[in-house]
Amino acid sequence: MMKSMTVVVVGGGVVGFSTAVCIAEALPYCSVTLIADRFTPDTTSDVAAGILICSPFPDIPLEQQQRWFKETIDHLLAIAQSEQASEAGVLLSSGWQIHKELPVDKVPFWSAFVLGFRIMTDRELKRFPDHKFGQAFTTVKCECSNYLPWMEKRFRKAGGQVVKQKVNDLQELSSQGYDVIVNCSGLGAKSLVGDSQVYPVRGQVLKVQAPWLQHFIRDGEGQSYIYPGMHSVTVGGTRQVDDWRLEVDPEDSQDILERCSSLEPSLSRARVLGESVGLRPSRKNVRVEREMVLLGSRQVPVVHNYGHGGWGVSLSWGTALEALGLVRKCLHERPPRARL
C-alpha cells in the first residue's frame, strides 16, 4: 500500500517515542519518521525513575489530566502483565508516599487508577516519625533504559523510520514537505519553537545496590525518594529550578544519601553503582495543542506535545493519544497538495 501522508516526530524521549508509536500503529497510511539528536541512554527519560504518580497542572481540566494518567497506566499495566514485561522494563511497584504536613489533597486525582490506594495506618507511619500522614498504593514503574529500545522496536515494526539529527529550527524541516510536524522536543522546545515558558528543573539521582528493598518510599514534596527497580534502587533527588548543570554534584549526592538514609537506614550500607542528572522539561502547563506554522512558503500544521516536567513517563501514552487525535484532525483538514 502506498503511504500517502508523511508525519515527522521531533524528539526521542518517552513522549516522542510514545507519540510516534501511536501514530504509526493507528494510521497505517502515514509514513512516520522520528528525528532526534539524542536517544537512549542519553535522554532525560533515561534518568527518570519512571514511577507512575503525578501532580496536577493548574490550567488543564482535571478530567483531561485524569484521562491522560489512566490511559498511560492502563497501557503500562497491560505490558506489566504480559510476557514482554522484563524486556520492556515495566513492573509493578508498591510503597508509601509520606507527608510531613497534611496535604491539600489527601486523595490525589490519580488515586482511582493506581491499585489498592489507601491512607496509611498509624502503625505503618510509626517508622517515619517526622511524617504525620501517608498514602499506600501499588503503581507501575517504567524503566526507560529498557522501555525506549522496546518502543523503538515497536515503532520500526509499525513501519516507522528513525533518524539521528539535530533540528535547530522547524524551518529546517520545510524542504521535506511533511504533511504534519509533531513537536515532542521537551526542553528543546525553548529554542526549537522559541517557547520561553519552558524551563529546566534539575534532578540528580543515584543508583544503589540494595536488593533487600522491596517497597518505594516517596516524600510527598518529591524531594526525597527511594524506588527499587529491576537492577538497582534509584534514590533521589533534587528539584533545582532554572539550573542547567548536567554534571553530577557531589554535595547533592551526599545530601540525597543522608535524606534517604533517614527514611531507610539500611541504605547507608548500600553500594553506589552510579549517579546521573536530568533536566525536567518544565512548564506551567504541559502543551498539547496544534497550530499552523509558516515553513518556507507553506502553512504546515504543527502538533505540540511537550512540557511534561517530571511527569513525562506518567502521562506519556495519554498525551500521545491526545496528539494522535490532533494529527488526525490536521490530516483530515489538509488541503490537497499539488503533485507536480
mmCIF file of C-alpha atoms in Angstrom:
data_model
loop_
_atom_site.group_PDB
_atom_site.id
_atom_site.type_symbol
_atom_site.label_atom_id
_atom_site.label_comp_id
_atom_site.label_asym_id
_atom_site.label_seq_id
_atom_site.Cartn_x
_atom_site.Cartn_y
_atom_site.Cartn_z
ATOM 1 C CA MET A 1 0.000 0.000 0.000
ATOM 2 C CA MET A 2 1.235 3.462 -0.889
ATOM 3 C CA LYS A 3 1.748 5.569 2.231
ATOM 4 C CA SER A 4 0.099 8.766 1.182
ATOM 5 C CA MET A 5 0.843 11.060 4.111
ATOM 6 C CA THR A 6 4.081 11.942 5.848
ATOM 7 C CA VAL A 7 4.426 12.825 9.513
ATOM 8 C CA VAL A 8 7.619 13.720 11.362
ATOM 9 C CA VAL A 9 8.007 13.493 15.141
ATOM 10 C CA VAL A 10 10.826 15.550 16.658
ATOM 11 C CA GLY A 11 12.136 14.089 19.942
ATOM 12 C CA GLY A 12 13.416 10.690 21.049
ATOM 13 C CA GLY A 13 12.419 10.575 24.716
ATOM 14 C CA VAL A 14 9.463 8.728 26.191
ATOM 15 C CA VAL A 15 6.984 11.331 24.882
ATOM 16 C CA GLY A 16 8.430 11.310 21.358
ATOM 17 C CA PHE A 17 8.511 7.527 21.011
ATOM 18 C CA SER A 18 5.056 7.063 22.574
ATOM 19 C CA THR A 19 3.613 9.597 20.151
ATOM 20 C CA ALA A 20 5.408 8.115 17.148
ATOM 21 C CA VAL A 21 4.189 4.597 18.026
ATOM 22 C CA CYS A 22 0.600 5.811 18.479
ATOM 23 C CA ILE A 23 0.611 7.499 15.078
ATOM 24 C CA ALA A 24 2.388 4.693 13.195
ATOM 25 C CA GLU A 25 0.109 1.990 14.607
ATOM 26 C CA ALA A 26 -3.160 3.906 14.286
ATOM 27 C CA LEU A 27 -2.575 5.462 10.844
ATOM 28 C CA PRO A 28 -1.081 2.824 8.553
ATOM 29 C CA TYR A 29 -1.437 5.192 5.552
ATOM 30 C CA CYS A 30 1.086 7.523 7.217
ATOM 31 C CA SER A 31 4.795 7.318 6.747
ATOM 32 C CA VAL A 32 6.167 8.327 10.157
ATOM 33 C CA THR A 33 9.746 9.487 10.765
ATOM 34 C CA LEU A 34 11.163 10.208 14.213
ATOM 35 C CA ILE A 35 14.078 12.646 14.299
ATOM 36 C CA ALA A 36 16.159 13.292 17.420
ATOM 37 C CA ASP A 37 19.701 14.285 18.273
ATOM 38 C CA ARG A 38 19.790 12.061 21.361
ATOM 39 C CA PHE A 39 18.485 8.572 22.006
ATOM 40 C CA THR A 40 18.524 6.190 24.931
ATOM 41 C CA PRO A 41 20.603 6.055 27.144
ATOM 42 C CA ASP A 42 21.276 9.790 26.661
ATOM 43 C CA THR A 43 17.757 11.217 27.115
ATOM 44 C CA THR A 44 16.122 12.890 30.109
ATOM 45 C CA SER A 45 13.738 9.906 30.230
ATOM 46 C CA ASP A 46 16.681 7.596 30.965
ATOM 47 C CA VAL A 47 17.381 9.420 34.231
ATOM 48 C CA ALA A 48 13.752 9.179 35.364
ATOM 49 C CA ALA A 49 12.880 6.509 37.908
ATOM 50 C CA GLY A 50 9.667 6.175 35.895
ATOM 51 C CA ILE A 51 7.250 5.653 38.788
ATOM 52 C CA LEU A 52 3.649 6.475 37.853
ATOM 53 C CA ILE A 53 2.302 9.276 40.009
ATOM 54 C CA CYS A 54 1.579 12.869 39.112
ATOM 55 C CA SER A 55 0.952 16.415 40.300
ATOM 56 C CA PRO A 56 -1.789 18.407 38.592
ATOM 57 C CA PHE A 57 -1.140 21.225 36.119
ATOM 58 C CA PRO A 58 -3.064 24.354 37.186
ATOM 59 C CA ASP A 59 -4.940 25.300 33.995
ATOM 60 C CA ILE A 60 -5.742 21.985 32.311
ATOM 61 C CA PRO A 61 -9.147 20.427 33.105
ATOM 62 C CA LEU A 62 -8.621 17.823 35.812
ATOM 63 C CA GLU A 63 -10.670 15.204 33.971
ATOM 64 C CA GLN A 64 -8.335 15.551 30.987
ATOM 65 C CA GLN A 65 -5.317 15.003 33.238
ATOM 66 C CA GLN A 66 -7.084 12.029 34.829
ATOM 67 C CA ARG A 67 -7.696 10.582 31.380
ATOM 68 C CA TRP A 68 -4.021 11.038 30.392
ATOM 69 C CA PHE A 69 -2.862 9.316 33.576
ATOM 70 C CA LYS A 70 -5.406 6.491 33.307
ATOM 71 C CA GLU A 71 -4.610 5.812 29.650
ATOM 72 C CA THR A 72 -0.900 5.692 30.471
ATOM 73 C CA ILE A 73 -1.157 3.427 33.500
ATOM 74 C CA ASP A 74 -3.625 1.099 31.746
ATOM 75 C CA HIS A 75 -1.263 0.835 28.758
ATOM 76 C CA LEU A 76 1.678 0.070 31.062
ATOM 77 C CA LEU A 77 -0.295 -2.332 33.302
ATOM 78 C CA ALA A 78 -1.110 -4.374 30.205
ATOM 79 C CA ILE A 79 2.607 -4.576 29.382
ATOM 80 C CA ALA A 80 3.499 -5.402 33.010
ATOM 81 C CA GLN A 81 1.023 -8.303 32.888
ATOM 82 C CA SER A 82 2.364 -9.628 29.566
ATOM 83 C CA GLU A 83 5.370 -11.791 28.738
ATOM 84 C CA GLN A 84 7.034 -8.648 27.374
ATOM 85 C CA ALA A 85 7.302 -7.101 30.863
ATOM 86 C CA SER A 86 11.001 -7.703 31.542
ATOM 87 C CA GLU A 87 12.145 -6.740 28.048
ATOM 88 C CA ALA A 88 10.018 -3.588 28.147
ATOM 89 C CA GLY A 89 11.182 -2.722 31.668
ATOM 90 C CA VAL A 90 7.671 -2.341 33.077
ATOM 91 C CA LEU A 91 6.901 -3.676 36.554
ATOM 92 C CA LEU A 92 4.505 -3.225 39.447
ATOM 93 C CA SER A 93 5.810 -1.351 42.479
ATOM 94 C CA SER A 94 4.190 -0.978 45.898
ATOM 95 C CA GLY A 95 5.077 1.514 48.564
ATOM 96 C CA TRP A 96 4.353 4.643 50.501
ATOM 97 C CA GLN A 97 4.085 8.344 49.837
ATOM 98 C CA ILE A 98 4.591 10.160 53.133
ATOM 99 C CA HIS A 99 3.906 13.763 54.154
ATOM 100 C CA LYS A 100 5.320 15.945 56.919
ATOM 101 C CA GLU A 101 2.181 18.097 56.844
ATOM 102 C CA LEU A 102 -1.363 17.147 55.915
ATOM 103 C CA PRO A 103 -1.530 17.553 52.126
ATOM 104 C CA VAL A 104 -4.237 19.651 50.454
ATOM 105 C CA ASP A 105 -5.290 16.546 48.544
ATOM 106 C CA LYS A 106 -5.430 13.570 50.872
ATOM 107 C CA VAL A 107 -6.737 11.662 47.872
ATOM 108 C CA PRO A 108 -4.825 12.742 44.737
ATOM 109 C CA PHE A 109 -6.574 12.957 41.357
ATOM 110 C CA TRP A 110 -4.904 9.750 40.140
ATOM 111 C CA SER A 111 -5.737 7.616 43.191
ATOM 112 C CA ALA A 112 -8.542 5.695 41.431
ATOM 113 C CA PHE A 113 -6.180 4.494 38.679
ATOM 114 C CA VAL A 114 -3.293 3.096 40.728
ATOM 115 C CA LEU A 115 -4.031 -0.191 42.511
ATOM 116 C CA GLY A 116 -5.229 -0.533 46.106
ATOM 117 C CA PHE A 117 -4.894 3.117 47.108
ATOM 118 C CA ARG A 118 -5.467 3.700 50.821
ATOM 119 C CA ILE A 119 -4.449 6.012 53.648
ATOM 120 C CA MET A 120 -1.573 4.633 55.750
ATOM 121 C CA THR A 121 -2.283 3.344 59.241
ATOM 122 C CA ASP A 122 -0.618 4.796 62.347
ATOM 123 C CA ARG A 123 1.262 1.532 62.683
ATOM 124 C CA GLU A 124 2.763 1.965 59.210
ATOM 125 C CA LEU A 125 3.600 5.621 59.836
ATOM 126 C CA LYS A 126 5.436 4.786 63.072
ATOM 127 C CA ARG A 127 8.707 4.167 61.235
ATOM 128 C CA PHE A 128 8.548 7.721 59.787
ATOM 129 C CA PRO A 129 8.371 9.865 62.955
ATOM 130 C CA ASP A 130 8.808 13.167 61.048
ATOM 131 C CA HIS A 131 5.787 12.420 58.851
ATOM 132 C CA LYS A 132 2.208 12.625 60.031
ATOM 133 C CA PHE A 133 0.274 11.400 57.006
ATOM 134 C CA GLY A 134 0.803 8.889 54.235
ATOM 135 C CA GLN A 135 -0.710 7.050 51.291
ATOM 136 C CA ALA A 136 -0.063 3.433 50.358
ATOM 137 C CA PHE A 137 -0.625 2.059 46.864
ATOM 138 C CA THR A 138 0.710 -0.085 44.052
ATOM 139 C CA THR A 139 1.647 1.601 40.809
ATOM 140 C CA VAL A 140 3.738 0.922 37.717
ATOM 141 C CA LYS A 141 7.447 1.585 37.298
ATOM 142 C CA CYS A 142 8.616 2.062 33.735
ATOM 143 C CA GLU A 143 12.388 1.836 33.256
ATOM 144 C CA CYS A 144 13.181 3.837 30.158
ATOM 145 C CA SER A 145 16.568 2.231 29.525
ATOM 146 C CA ASN A 146 14.513 -0.870 28.622
ATOM 147 C CA TYR A 147 11.262 0.787 27.570
ATOM 148 C CA LEU A 148 12.746 3.148 24.965
ATOM 149 C CA PRO A 149 14.596 0.442 22.974
ATOM 150 C CA TRP A 150 11.444 -1.711 23.204
ATOM 151 C CA MET A 151 9.308 1.176 21.923
ATOM 152 C CA GLU A 152 11.779 1.874 19.134
ATOM 153 C CA LYS A 153 11.497 -1.764 18.045
ATOM 154 C CA ARG A 154 7.701 -1.493 18.155
ATOM 155 C CA PHE A 155 7.855 1.754 16.137
ATOM 156 C CA ARG A 156 10.062 0.218 13.433
ATOM 157 C CA LYS A 157 7.778 -2.847 13.276
ATOM 158 C CA ALA A 158 4.898 -0.474 12.509
ATOM 159 C CA GLY A 159 6.907 0.911 9.579
ATOM 160 C CA GLY A 160 8.442 3.892 11.345
ATOM 161 C CA GLN A 161 11.822 5.331 10.439
ATOM 162 C CA VAL A 162 14.352 6.754 12.898
ATOM 163 C CA VAL A 163 16.858 9.491 12.014
ATOM 164 C CA LYS A 164 19.620 10.832 14.262
ATOM 165 C CA GLN A 165 19.893 14.529 13.534
ATOM 166 C CA LYS A 166 19.677 17.771 15.466
ATOM 167 C CA VAL A 167 16.831 20.032 14.382
ATOM 168 C CA ASN A 168 17.630 23.586 15.480
ATOM 169 C CA ASP A 169 14.654 25.253 13.848
ATOM 170 C CA LEU A 170 11.395 23.924 12.376
ATOM 171 C CA GLN A 171 12.328 25.747 9.144
ATOM 172 C CA GLU A 172 14.966 23.047 8.591
ATOM 173 C CA LEU A 173 12.105 20.588 8.013
ATOM 174 C CA SER A 174 10.402 22.668 5.313
ATOM 175 C CA SER A 175 12.256 21.095 2.369
ATOM 176 C CA GLN A 176 10.986 17.579 3.214
ATOM 177 C CA GLY A 177 7.370 18.607 2.643
ATOM 178 C CA TYR A 178 5.944 16.787 5.677
ATOM 179 C CA ASP A 179 2.150 16.911 6.000
ATOM 180 C CA VAL A 180 2.311 17.262 9.791
ATOM 181 C CA ILE A 181 5.126 18.013 12.233
ATOM 182 C CA VAL A 182 4.826 16.722 15.814
ATOM 183 C CA ASN A 183 6.958 18.565 18.359
ATOM 184 C CA CYS A 184 7.975 16.343 21.289
ATOM 185 C CA SER A 185 11.241 18.137 21.914
ATOM 186 C CA GLY A 186 10.856 18.629 25.677
ATOM 187 C CA LEU A 187 13.274 21.238 26.964
ATOM 188 C CA GLY A 188 14.438 21.661 23.348
ATOM 189 C CA ALA A 189 11.170 23.478 22.582
ATOM 190 C CA LYS A 190 12.724 26.524 24.221
ATOM 191 C CA SER A 191 14.936 27.012 21.161
ATOM 192 C CA LEU A 192 13.096 24.877 18.570
ATOM 193 C CA VAL A 193 9.844 26.857 18.714
ATOM 194 C CA GLY A 194 11.049 29.748 20.883
ATOM 195 C CA ASP A 195 8.873 28.891 23.869
ATOM 196 C CA SER A 196 10.140 30.996 26.772
ATOM 197 C CA GLN A 197 7.698 29.283 29.163
ATOM 198 C CA VAL A 198 9.801 26.085 29.196
ATOM 199 C CA TYR A 199 12.456 25.883 31.919
ATOM 200 C CA PRO A 200 14.628 23.134 33.404
ATOM 201 C CA VAL A 201 14.171 21.648 36.854
ATOM 202 C CA ARG A 202 17.408 19.802 37.556
ATOM 203 C CA GLY A 203 17.174 16.322 39.055
ATOM 204 C CA GLN A 204 20.098 14.283 40.347
ATOM 205 C CA VAL A 205 19.743 10.619 41.310
ATOM 206 C CA LEU A 206 21.927 7.771 42.458
ATOM 207 C CA LYS A 207 21.587 4.119 41.582
ATOM 208 C CA VAL A 208 22.467 1.877 44.507
ATOM 209 C CA GLN A 209 22.658 -1.864 45.079
ATOM 210 C CA ALA A 210 20.107 -2.719 47.766
ATOM 211 C CA PRO A 211 18.201 -5.799 46.591
ATOM 212 C CA TRP A 212 16.649 -6.225 50.050
ATOM 213 C CA LEU A 213 14.457 -3.134 49.484
ATOM 214 C CA GLN A 214 11.073 -4.122 48.088
ATOM 215 C CA HIS A 215 8.934 -1.013 48.637
ATOM 216 C CA PHE A 216 9.208 2.513 47.310
ATOM 217 C CA ILE A 217 9.207 5.454 49.713
ATOM 218 C CA ARG A 218 8.495 8.946 48.437
ATOM 219 C CA ASP A 219 8.400 12.115 50.484
ATOM 220 C CA GLY A 220 5.235 13.903 49.343
ATOM 221 C CA GLU A 221 7.136 17.046 48.440
ATOM 222 C CA GLY A 222 9.027 14.964 45.882
ATOM 223 C CA GLN A 223 12.442 15.934 47.260
ATOM 224 C CA SER A 224 13.436 12.543 48.652
ATOM 225 C CA TYR A 225 12.558 9.179 47.154
ATOM 226 C CA ILE A 226 13.661 5.566 47.083
ATOM 227 C CA TYR A 227 12.452 3.484 44.140
ATOM 228 C CA PRO A 228 13.500 -0.186 43.904
ATOM 229 C CA GLY A 229 13.799 -1.278 40.267
ATOM 230 C CA MET A 230 14.786 -4.234 38.119
ATOM 231 C CA HIS A 231 18.557 -3.972 38.528
ATOM 232 C CA SER A 232 19.091 -1.358 41.216
ATOM 233 C CA VAL A 233 17.379 1.096 43.536
ATOM 234 C CA THR A 234 17.033 4.719 42.397
ATOM 235 C CA VAL A 235 17.481 7.218 45.225
ATOM 236 C CA GLY A 236 16.983 10.943 44.849
ATOM 237 C CA GLY A 237 16.631 13.666 44.396
ATOM 238 C CA THR A 238 16.797 17.368 43.682
ATOM 239 C CA ARG A 239 14.388 19.948 42.251
ATOM 240 C CA GLN A 240 16.610 22.832 41.191
ATOM 241 C CA VAL A 241 14.648 25.329 39.131
ATOM 242 C CA ASP A 242 16.398 27.010 36.164
ATOM 243 C CA ASP A 243 19.558 25.017 36.841
ATOM 244 C CA TRP A 244 21.124 23.751 33.594
ATOM 245 C CA ARG A 245 24.082 21.845 35.113
ATOM 246 C CA LEU A 246 24.319 18.328 33.719
ATOM 247 C CA GLU A 247 27.401 17.401 35.766
ATOM 248 C CA VAL A 248 26.979 15.339 38.905
ATOM 249 C CA ASP A 249 27.271 17.495 42.037
ATOM 250 C CA PRO A 250 28.980 15.532 44.874
ATOM 251 C CA GLU A 251 27.300 17.703 47.507
ATOM 252 C CA ASP A 252 23.886 16.813 46.087
ATOM 253 C CA SER A 253 24.810 13.112 46.193
ATOM 254 C CA GLN A 254 25.845 13.392 49.835
ATOM 255 C CA ASP A 255 22.648 15.249 50.691
ATOM 256 C CA ILE A 256 20.477 12.692 48.842
ATOM 257 C CA LEU A 257 22.114 9.768 50.647
ATOM 258 C CA GLU A 258 21.657 11.455 54.030
ATOM 259 C CA ARG A 259 17.998 12.299 53.402
ATOM 260 C CA CYS A 260 17.166 8.857 52.045
ATOM 261 C CA SER A 261 19.067 7.039 54.796
ATOM 262 C CA SER A 262 16.972 8.865 57.356
ATOM 263 C CA LEU A 263 13.883 7.329 55.705
ATOM 264 C CA GLU A 264 15.533 3.928 55.147
ATOM 265 C CA PRO A 265 18.576 3.431 57.421
ATOM 266 C CA SER A 266 19.780 0.289 55.608
ATOM 267 C CA LEU A 267 20.674 2.475 52.597
ATOM 268 C CA SER A 268 23.799 3.611 54.426
ATOM 269 C CA ARG A 269 25.203 0.135 53.689
ATOM 270 C CA ALA A 270 24.212 0.088 50.016
ATOM 271 C CA ARG A 271 26.883 0.270 47.318
ATOM 272 C CA VAL A 272 26.573 3.244 44.953
ATOM 273 C CA LEU A 273 26.522 1.986 41.353
ATOM 274 C CA GLY A 274 26.250 5.320 39.572
ATOM 275 C CA GLU A 275 24.979 8.881 39.580
ATOM 276 C CA SER A 276 23.093 10.780 36.902
ATOM 277 C CA VAL A 277 21.458 14.120 36.195
ATOM 278 C CA GLY A 278 18.420 15.001 34.099
ATOM 279 C CA LEU A 279 16.756 18.315 33.341
ATOM 280 C CA ARG A 280 12.987 18.038 33.646
ATOM 281 C CA PRO A 281 11.298 19.930 30.773
ATOM 282 C CA SER A 282 9.009 22.003 32.952
ATOM 283 C CA ARG A 283 6.250 24.405 32.020
ATOM 284 C CA LYS A 284 3.348 25.878 33.997
ATOM 285 C CA ASN A 285 1.077 23.709 31.858
ATOM 286 C CA VAL A 286 2.058 20.872 29.554
ATOM 287 C CA ARG A 287 1.454 21.953 25.940
ATOM 288 C CA VAL A 288 -0.670 19.575 23.847
ATOM 289 C CA GLU A 289 -2.213 21.585 21.014
ATOM 290 C CA ARG A 290 -1.884 22.328 17.330
ATOM 291 C CA GLU A 291 -1.054 25.436 15.383
ATOM 292 C CA MET A 292 -0.289 26.410 11.790
ATOM 293 C CA VAL A 293 3.317 27.441 11.156
ATOM 294 C CA LEU A 294 4.679 29.085 8.016
ATOM 295 C CA LEU A 295 7.547 26.932 6.732
ATOM 296 C CA GLY A 296 9.101 28.444 3.653
ATOM 297 C CA SER A 297 6.033 29.367 1.602
ATOM 298 C CA ARG A 298 3.762 26.686 3.047
ATOM 299 C CA GLN A 299 1.446 26.654 6.069
ATOM 300 C CA VAL A 300 2.197 23.418 7.910
ATOM 301 C CA PRO A 301 0.237 22.058 10.875
ATOM 302 C CA VAL A 302 2.409 21.508 13.964
ATOM 303 C CA VAL A 303 1.135 19.391 16.860
ATOM 304 C CA HIS A 304 2.914 20.218 20.123
ATOM 305 C CA ASN A 305 3.353 17.656 22.900
ATOM 306 C CA TYR A 306 5.947 18.881 25.405
ATOM 307 C CA GLY A 307 6.478 20.494 28.810
ATOM 308 C CA HIS A 308 5.603 17.458 30.970
ATOM 309 C CA GLY A 309 8.099 18.385 33.702
ATOM 310 C CA GLY A 310 8.704 15.409 35.982
ATOM 311 C CA TRP A 311 5.582 13.608 34.721
ATOM 312 C CA GLY A 312 6.692 12.620 31.204
ATOM 313 C CA VAL A 313 6.559 8.882 31.858
ATOM 314 C CA SER A 314 3.315 9.155 33.859
ATOM 315 C CA LEU A 315 1.437 10.980 31.102
ATOM 316 C CA SER A 316 3.323 9.671 28.062
ATOM 317 C CA TRP A 317 0.708 7.389 26.498
ATOM 318 C CA GLY A 318 -2.254 9.623 27.356
ATOM 319 C CA THR A 319 -0.728 12.748 25.813
ATOM 320 C CA ALA A 320 0.457 10.637 22.853
ATOM 321 C CA LEU A 321 -3.162 9.586 22.210
ATOM 322 C CA GLU A 322 -4.210 13.236 22.536
ATOM 323 C CA ALA A 323 -1.539 14.218 19.992
ATOM 324 C CA LEU A 324 -2.686 11.395 17.686
ATOM 325 C CA GLY A 325 -6.203 12.872 17.754
ATOM 326 C CA LEU A 326 -4.792 16.276 16.781
ATOM 327 C CA VAL A 327 -2.733 14.697 13.957
ATOM 328 C CA ARG A 328 -5.886 13.015 12.612
ATOM 329 C CA LYS A 329 -7.661 16.388 12.596
ATOM 330 C CA CYS A 330 -4.753 18.007 10.749
ATOM 331 C CA LEU A 331 -4.722 15.288 8.087
ATOM 332 C CA HIS A 332 -8.481 15.391 7.567
ATOM 333 C CA GLU A 333 -8.495 19.157 7.136
ATOM 334 C CA ARG A 334 -5.405 19.236 4.980
ATOM 335 C CA PRO A 335 -5.729 20.919 1.559
ATOM 336 C CA PRO A 336 -4.690 18.584 -1.281
ATOM 337 C CA ARG A 337 -1.061 19.095 -2.233
ATOM 338 C CA ALA A 338 -0.213 19.807 -5.851
ATOM 339 C CA ARG A 339 1.539 16.738 -7.259
ATOM 340 C CA LEU A 340 3.884 18.120 -9.872
#
